[in-house]
PDB file of C-alpha atoms in Angstrom:
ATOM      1  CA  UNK A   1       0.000   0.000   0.000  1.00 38.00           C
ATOM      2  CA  UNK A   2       1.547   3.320  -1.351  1.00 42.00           C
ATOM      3  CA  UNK A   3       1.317   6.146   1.218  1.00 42.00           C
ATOM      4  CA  UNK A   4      -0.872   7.735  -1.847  1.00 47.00           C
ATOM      5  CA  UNK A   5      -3.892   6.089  -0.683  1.00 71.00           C
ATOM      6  CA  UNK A   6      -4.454   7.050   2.179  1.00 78.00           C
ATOM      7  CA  UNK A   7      -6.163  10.654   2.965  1.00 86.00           C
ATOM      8  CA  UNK A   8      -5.898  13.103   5.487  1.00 91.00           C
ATOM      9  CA  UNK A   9      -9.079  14.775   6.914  1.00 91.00           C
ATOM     10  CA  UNK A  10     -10.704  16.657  10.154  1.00 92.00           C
ATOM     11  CA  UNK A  11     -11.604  13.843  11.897  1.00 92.00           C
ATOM     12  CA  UNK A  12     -15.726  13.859  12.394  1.00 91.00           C
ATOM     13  CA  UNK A  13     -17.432  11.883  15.509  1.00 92.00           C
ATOM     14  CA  UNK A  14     -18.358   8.480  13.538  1.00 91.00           C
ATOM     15  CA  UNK A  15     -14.493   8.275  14.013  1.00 92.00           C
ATOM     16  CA  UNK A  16     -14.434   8.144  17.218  1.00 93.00           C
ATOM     17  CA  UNK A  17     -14.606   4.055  17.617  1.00 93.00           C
ATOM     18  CA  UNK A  18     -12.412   3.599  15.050  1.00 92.00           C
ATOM     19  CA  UNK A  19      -9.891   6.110  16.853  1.00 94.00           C
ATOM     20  CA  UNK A  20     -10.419   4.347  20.192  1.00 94.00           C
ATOM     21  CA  UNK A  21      -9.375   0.842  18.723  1.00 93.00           C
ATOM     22  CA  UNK A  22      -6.413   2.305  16.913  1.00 94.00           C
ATOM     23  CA  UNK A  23      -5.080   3.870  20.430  1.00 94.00           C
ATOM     24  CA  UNK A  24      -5.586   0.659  22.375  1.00 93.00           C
ATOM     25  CA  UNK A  25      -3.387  -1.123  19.292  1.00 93.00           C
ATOM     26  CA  UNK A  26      -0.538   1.695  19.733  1.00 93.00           C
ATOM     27  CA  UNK A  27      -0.512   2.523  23.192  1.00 91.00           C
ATOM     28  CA  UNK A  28      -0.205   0.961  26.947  1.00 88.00           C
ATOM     29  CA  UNK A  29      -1.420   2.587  29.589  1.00 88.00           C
ATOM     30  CA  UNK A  30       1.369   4.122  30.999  1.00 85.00           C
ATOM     31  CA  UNK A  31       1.246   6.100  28.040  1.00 87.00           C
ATOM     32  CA  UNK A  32      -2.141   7.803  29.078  1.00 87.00           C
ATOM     33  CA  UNK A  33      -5.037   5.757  26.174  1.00 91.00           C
ATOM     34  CA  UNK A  34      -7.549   8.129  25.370  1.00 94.00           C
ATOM     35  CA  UNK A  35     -10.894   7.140  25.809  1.00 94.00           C
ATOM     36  CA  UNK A  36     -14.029   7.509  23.507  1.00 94.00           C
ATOM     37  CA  UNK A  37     -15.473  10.104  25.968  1.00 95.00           C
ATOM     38  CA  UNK A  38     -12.243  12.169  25.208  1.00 95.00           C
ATOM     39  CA  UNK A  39     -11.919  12.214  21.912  1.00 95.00           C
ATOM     40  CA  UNK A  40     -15.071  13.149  21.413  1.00 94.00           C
ATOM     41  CA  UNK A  41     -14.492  16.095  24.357  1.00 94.00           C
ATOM     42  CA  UNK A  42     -11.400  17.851  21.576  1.00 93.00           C
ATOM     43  CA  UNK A  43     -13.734  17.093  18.690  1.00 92.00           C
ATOM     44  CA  UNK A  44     -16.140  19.361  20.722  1.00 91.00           C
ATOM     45  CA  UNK A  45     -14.442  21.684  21.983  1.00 90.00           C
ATOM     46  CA  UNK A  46     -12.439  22.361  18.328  1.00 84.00           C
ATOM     47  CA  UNK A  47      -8.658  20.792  18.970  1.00 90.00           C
ATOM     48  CA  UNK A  48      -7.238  19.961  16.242  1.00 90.00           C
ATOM     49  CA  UNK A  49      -7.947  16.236  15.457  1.00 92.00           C
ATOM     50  CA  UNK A  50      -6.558  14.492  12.075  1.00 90.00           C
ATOM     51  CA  UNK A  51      -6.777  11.411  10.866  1.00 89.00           C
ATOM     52  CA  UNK A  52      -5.284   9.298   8.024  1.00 85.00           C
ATOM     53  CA  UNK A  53      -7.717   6.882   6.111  1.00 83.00           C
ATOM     54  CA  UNK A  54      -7.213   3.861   3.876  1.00 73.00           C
ATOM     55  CA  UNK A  55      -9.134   5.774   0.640  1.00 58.00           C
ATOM     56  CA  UNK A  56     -10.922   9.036   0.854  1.00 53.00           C
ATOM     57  CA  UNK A  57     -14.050   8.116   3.735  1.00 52.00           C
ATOM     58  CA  UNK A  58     -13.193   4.954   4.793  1.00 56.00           C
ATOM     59  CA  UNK A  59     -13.881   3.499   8.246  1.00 60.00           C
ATOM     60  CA  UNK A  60     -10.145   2.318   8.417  1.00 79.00           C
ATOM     61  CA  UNK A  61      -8.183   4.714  10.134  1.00 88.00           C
ATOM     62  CA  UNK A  62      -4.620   4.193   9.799  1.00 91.00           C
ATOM     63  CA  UNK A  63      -3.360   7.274  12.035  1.00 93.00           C
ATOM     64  CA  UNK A  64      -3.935  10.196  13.985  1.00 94.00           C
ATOM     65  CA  UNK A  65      -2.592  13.432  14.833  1.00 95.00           C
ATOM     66  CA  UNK A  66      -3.974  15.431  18.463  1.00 95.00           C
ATOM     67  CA  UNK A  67      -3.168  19.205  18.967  1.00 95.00           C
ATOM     68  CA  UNK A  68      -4.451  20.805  22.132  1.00 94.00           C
ATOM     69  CA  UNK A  69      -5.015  24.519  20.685  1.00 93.00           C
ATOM     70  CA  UNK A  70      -5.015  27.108  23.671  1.00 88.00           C
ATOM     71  CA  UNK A  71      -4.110  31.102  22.181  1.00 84.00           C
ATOM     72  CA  UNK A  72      -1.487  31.600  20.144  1.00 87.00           C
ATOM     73  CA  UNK A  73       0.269  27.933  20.941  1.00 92.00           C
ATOM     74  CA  UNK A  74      -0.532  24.279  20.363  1.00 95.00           C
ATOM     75  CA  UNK A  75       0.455  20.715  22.344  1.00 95.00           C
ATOM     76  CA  UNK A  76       0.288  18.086  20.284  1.00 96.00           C
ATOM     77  CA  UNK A  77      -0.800  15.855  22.551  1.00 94.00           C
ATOM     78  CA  UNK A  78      -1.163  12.148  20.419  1.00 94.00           C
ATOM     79  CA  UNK A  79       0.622  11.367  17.090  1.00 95.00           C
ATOM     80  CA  UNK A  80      -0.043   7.462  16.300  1.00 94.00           C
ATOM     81  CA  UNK A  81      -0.122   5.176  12.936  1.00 93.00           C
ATOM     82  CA  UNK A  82      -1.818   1.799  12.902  1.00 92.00           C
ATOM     83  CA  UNK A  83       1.259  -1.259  13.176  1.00 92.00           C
ATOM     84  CA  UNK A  84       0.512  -2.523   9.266  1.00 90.00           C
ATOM     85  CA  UNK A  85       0.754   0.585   8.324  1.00 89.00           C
ATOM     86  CA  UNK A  86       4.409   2.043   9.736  1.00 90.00           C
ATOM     87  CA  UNK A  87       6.856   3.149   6.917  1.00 90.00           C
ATOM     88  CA  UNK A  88       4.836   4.552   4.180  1.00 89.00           C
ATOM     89  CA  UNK A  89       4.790   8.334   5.873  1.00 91.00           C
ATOM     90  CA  UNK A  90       1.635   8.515   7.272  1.00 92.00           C
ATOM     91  CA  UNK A  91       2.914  10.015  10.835  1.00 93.00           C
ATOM     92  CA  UNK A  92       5.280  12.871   8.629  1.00 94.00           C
ATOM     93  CA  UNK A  93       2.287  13.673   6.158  1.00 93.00           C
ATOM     94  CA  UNK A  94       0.214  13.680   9.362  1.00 95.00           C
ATOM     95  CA  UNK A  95       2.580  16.060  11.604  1.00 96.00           C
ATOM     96  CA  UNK A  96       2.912  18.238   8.157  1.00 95.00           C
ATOM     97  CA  UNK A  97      -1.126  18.921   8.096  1.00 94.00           C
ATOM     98  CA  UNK A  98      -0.918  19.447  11.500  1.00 95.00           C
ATOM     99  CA  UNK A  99       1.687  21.983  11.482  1.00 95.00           C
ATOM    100  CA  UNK A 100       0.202  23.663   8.360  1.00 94.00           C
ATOM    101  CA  UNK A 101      -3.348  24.378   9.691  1.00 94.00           C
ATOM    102  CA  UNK A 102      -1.782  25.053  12.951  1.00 94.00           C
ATOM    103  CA  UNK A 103      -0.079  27.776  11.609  1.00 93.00           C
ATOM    104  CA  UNK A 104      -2.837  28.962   9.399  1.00 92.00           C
ATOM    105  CA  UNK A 105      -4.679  29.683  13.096  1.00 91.00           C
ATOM    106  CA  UNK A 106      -2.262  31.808  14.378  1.00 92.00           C
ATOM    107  CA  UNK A 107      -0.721  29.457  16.358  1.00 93.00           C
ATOM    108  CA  UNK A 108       2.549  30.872  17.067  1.00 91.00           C
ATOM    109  CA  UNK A 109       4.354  27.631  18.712  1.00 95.00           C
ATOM    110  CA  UNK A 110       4.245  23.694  18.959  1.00 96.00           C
ATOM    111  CA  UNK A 111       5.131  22.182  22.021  1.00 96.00           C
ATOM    112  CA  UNK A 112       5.469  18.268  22.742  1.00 96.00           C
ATOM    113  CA  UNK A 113       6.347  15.404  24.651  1.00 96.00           C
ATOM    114  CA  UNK A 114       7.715  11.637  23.924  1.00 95.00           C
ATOM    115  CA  UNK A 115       9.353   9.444  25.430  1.00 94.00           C
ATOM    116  CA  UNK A 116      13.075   9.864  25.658  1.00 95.00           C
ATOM    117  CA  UNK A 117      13.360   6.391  24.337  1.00 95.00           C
ATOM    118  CA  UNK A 118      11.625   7.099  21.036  1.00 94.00           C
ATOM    119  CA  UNK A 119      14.129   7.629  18.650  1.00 94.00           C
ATOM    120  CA  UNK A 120      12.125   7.444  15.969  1.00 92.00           C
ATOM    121  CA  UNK A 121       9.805   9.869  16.936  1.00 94.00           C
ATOM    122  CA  UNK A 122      12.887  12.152  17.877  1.00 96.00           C
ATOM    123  CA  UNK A 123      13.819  12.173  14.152  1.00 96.00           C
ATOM    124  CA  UNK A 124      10.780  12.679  13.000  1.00 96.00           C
ATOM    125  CA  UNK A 125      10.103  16.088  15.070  1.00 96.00           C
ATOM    126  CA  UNK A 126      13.872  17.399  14.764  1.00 96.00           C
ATOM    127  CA  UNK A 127      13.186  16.883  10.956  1.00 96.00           C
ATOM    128  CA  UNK A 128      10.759  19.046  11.002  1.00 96.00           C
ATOM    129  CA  UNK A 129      12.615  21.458  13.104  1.00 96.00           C
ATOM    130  CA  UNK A 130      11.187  21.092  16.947  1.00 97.00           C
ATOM    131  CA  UNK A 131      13.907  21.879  19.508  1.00 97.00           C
ATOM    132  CA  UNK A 132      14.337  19.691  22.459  1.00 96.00           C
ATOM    133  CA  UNK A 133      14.523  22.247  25.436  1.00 95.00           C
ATOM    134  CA  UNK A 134      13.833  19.877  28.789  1.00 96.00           C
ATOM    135  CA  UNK A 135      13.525  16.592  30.276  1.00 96.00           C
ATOM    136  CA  UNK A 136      10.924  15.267  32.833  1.00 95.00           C
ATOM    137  CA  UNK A 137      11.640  12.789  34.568  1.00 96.00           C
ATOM    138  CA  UNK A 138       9.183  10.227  35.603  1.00 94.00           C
ATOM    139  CA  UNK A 139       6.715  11.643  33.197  1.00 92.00           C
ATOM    140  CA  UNK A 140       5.031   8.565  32.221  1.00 91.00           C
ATOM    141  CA  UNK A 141       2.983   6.033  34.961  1.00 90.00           C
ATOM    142  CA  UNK A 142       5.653   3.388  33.967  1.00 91.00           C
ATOM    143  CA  UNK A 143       8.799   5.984  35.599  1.00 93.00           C
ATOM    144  CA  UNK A 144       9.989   7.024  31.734  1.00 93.00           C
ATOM    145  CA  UNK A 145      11.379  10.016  31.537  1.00 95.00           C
ATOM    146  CA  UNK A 146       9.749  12.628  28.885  1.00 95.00           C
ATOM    147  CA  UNK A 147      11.949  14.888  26.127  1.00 96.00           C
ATOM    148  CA  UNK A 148      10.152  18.381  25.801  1.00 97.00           C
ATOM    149  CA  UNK A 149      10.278  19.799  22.455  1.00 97.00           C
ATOM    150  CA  UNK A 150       9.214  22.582  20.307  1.00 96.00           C
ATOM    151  CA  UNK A 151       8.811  24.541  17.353  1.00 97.00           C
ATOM    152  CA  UNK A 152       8.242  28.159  16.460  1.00 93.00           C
ATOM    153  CA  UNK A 153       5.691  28.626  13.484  1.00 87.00           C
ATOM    154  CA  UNK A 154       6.395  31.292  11.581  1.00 70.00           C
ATOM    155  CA  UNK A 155       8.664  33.111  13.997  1.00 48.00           C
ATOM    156  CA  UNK A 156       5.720  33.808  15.879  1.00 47.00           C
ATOM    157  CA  UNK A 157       6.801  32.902  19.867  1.00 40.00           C
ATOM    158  CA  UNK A 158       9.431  32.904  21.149  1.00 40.00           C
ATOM    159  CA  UNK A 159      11.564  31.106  24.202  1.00 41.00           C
ATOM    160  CA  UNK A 160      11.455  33.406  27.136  1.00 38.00           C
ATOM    161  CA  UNK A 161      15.118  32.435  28.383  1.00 36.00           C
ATOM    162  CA  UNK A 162      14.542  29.725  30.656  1.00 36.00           C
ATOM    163  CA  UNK A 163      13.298  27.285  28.626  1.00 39.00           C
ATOM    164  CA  UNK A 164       9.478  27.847  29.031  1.00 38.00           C
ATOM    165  CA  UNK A 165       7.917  28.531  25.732  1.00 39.00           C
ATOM    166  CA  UNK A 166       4.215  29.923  25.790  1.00 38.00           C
ATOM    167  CA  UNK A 167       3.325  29.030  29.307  1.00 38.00           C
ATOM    168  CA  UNK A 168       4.424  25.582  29.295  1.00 37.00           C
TER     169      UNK A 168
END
């Protein structure tokens, strides 16, 4: 399957299950799963949800993207692709949406956390230019530590000295 086929759109609330089962594939709990009740909550309440599809309106979801939008700044919060479909781009195309309506709100800066062990994820955000700027330790229910990143859209925010960006 060429990354071609598969579309990225606004995720609408008949996703929701589909998004649920795709989390509990991806993610243990330590990690935090979002539940039905939540997604729907940041489809509500207008946070930027994405997801990738297997043809233009299909029911199979094979990723997601989750910004938390508060002012001028954004969290992204989730970033996940379905197992089978790892390697063809879908997480890059996904984070490049994201970024690009993002910025088309105003939203000045990007902010994120992973955990420090995901070096795949790493290169993927340094790629597309997000700044690692602090560690937390014991961040996730399992004792991993976190890597804080971020990424200035447009110039917009800035870093004000000690390694807080926009309120974080």
């Amino acid at each position: 399957m060429s990354e071609q086929t598969h579309q990225i759109r606004t995720a609408e609330p008949e996703d929701i299950a589909a998004l649920v089962t795709l989390e509990n594939r991806v993610f243990v709990p330590a990690d935090g799963l979002i539940s039905r009740r939540a997604f729907r909550y940041h489809l509500k309440k207008g946070n930027l949800l994405l997801i990738a599809t297997q043809g233009s309106h299909e029911a199979v979801v094979s990723g997601y993207v989750l910004a938390f939008v508060r002012n001028k700044s954004a969290r992204i919060y989730s970033l996940a692709t379905a197992p089978e479909f790892r390697q063809q781009g879908i997480a890059k195309n996904l984070l490049a949406e994201c970024i690009k309506r993002l910025g088309d709100m105003g939203i000045g800066c990007i902010t994120l956390e992973l955990r420090i062990t995901n070096s795949s994820a790493r290169k993927l955000y340094q790629s597309f230019g997000f700044i690692e700027y602090k560690v937390r330790s014991n961040y996730y229910a399992d004792g991993e530590s976190a890597l804080c990143m971020h990424l200035q859209v447009d110039g917009v925010a800035s870093d004000n000295g000690d390694g807080v960006v926009d309120g974080d």
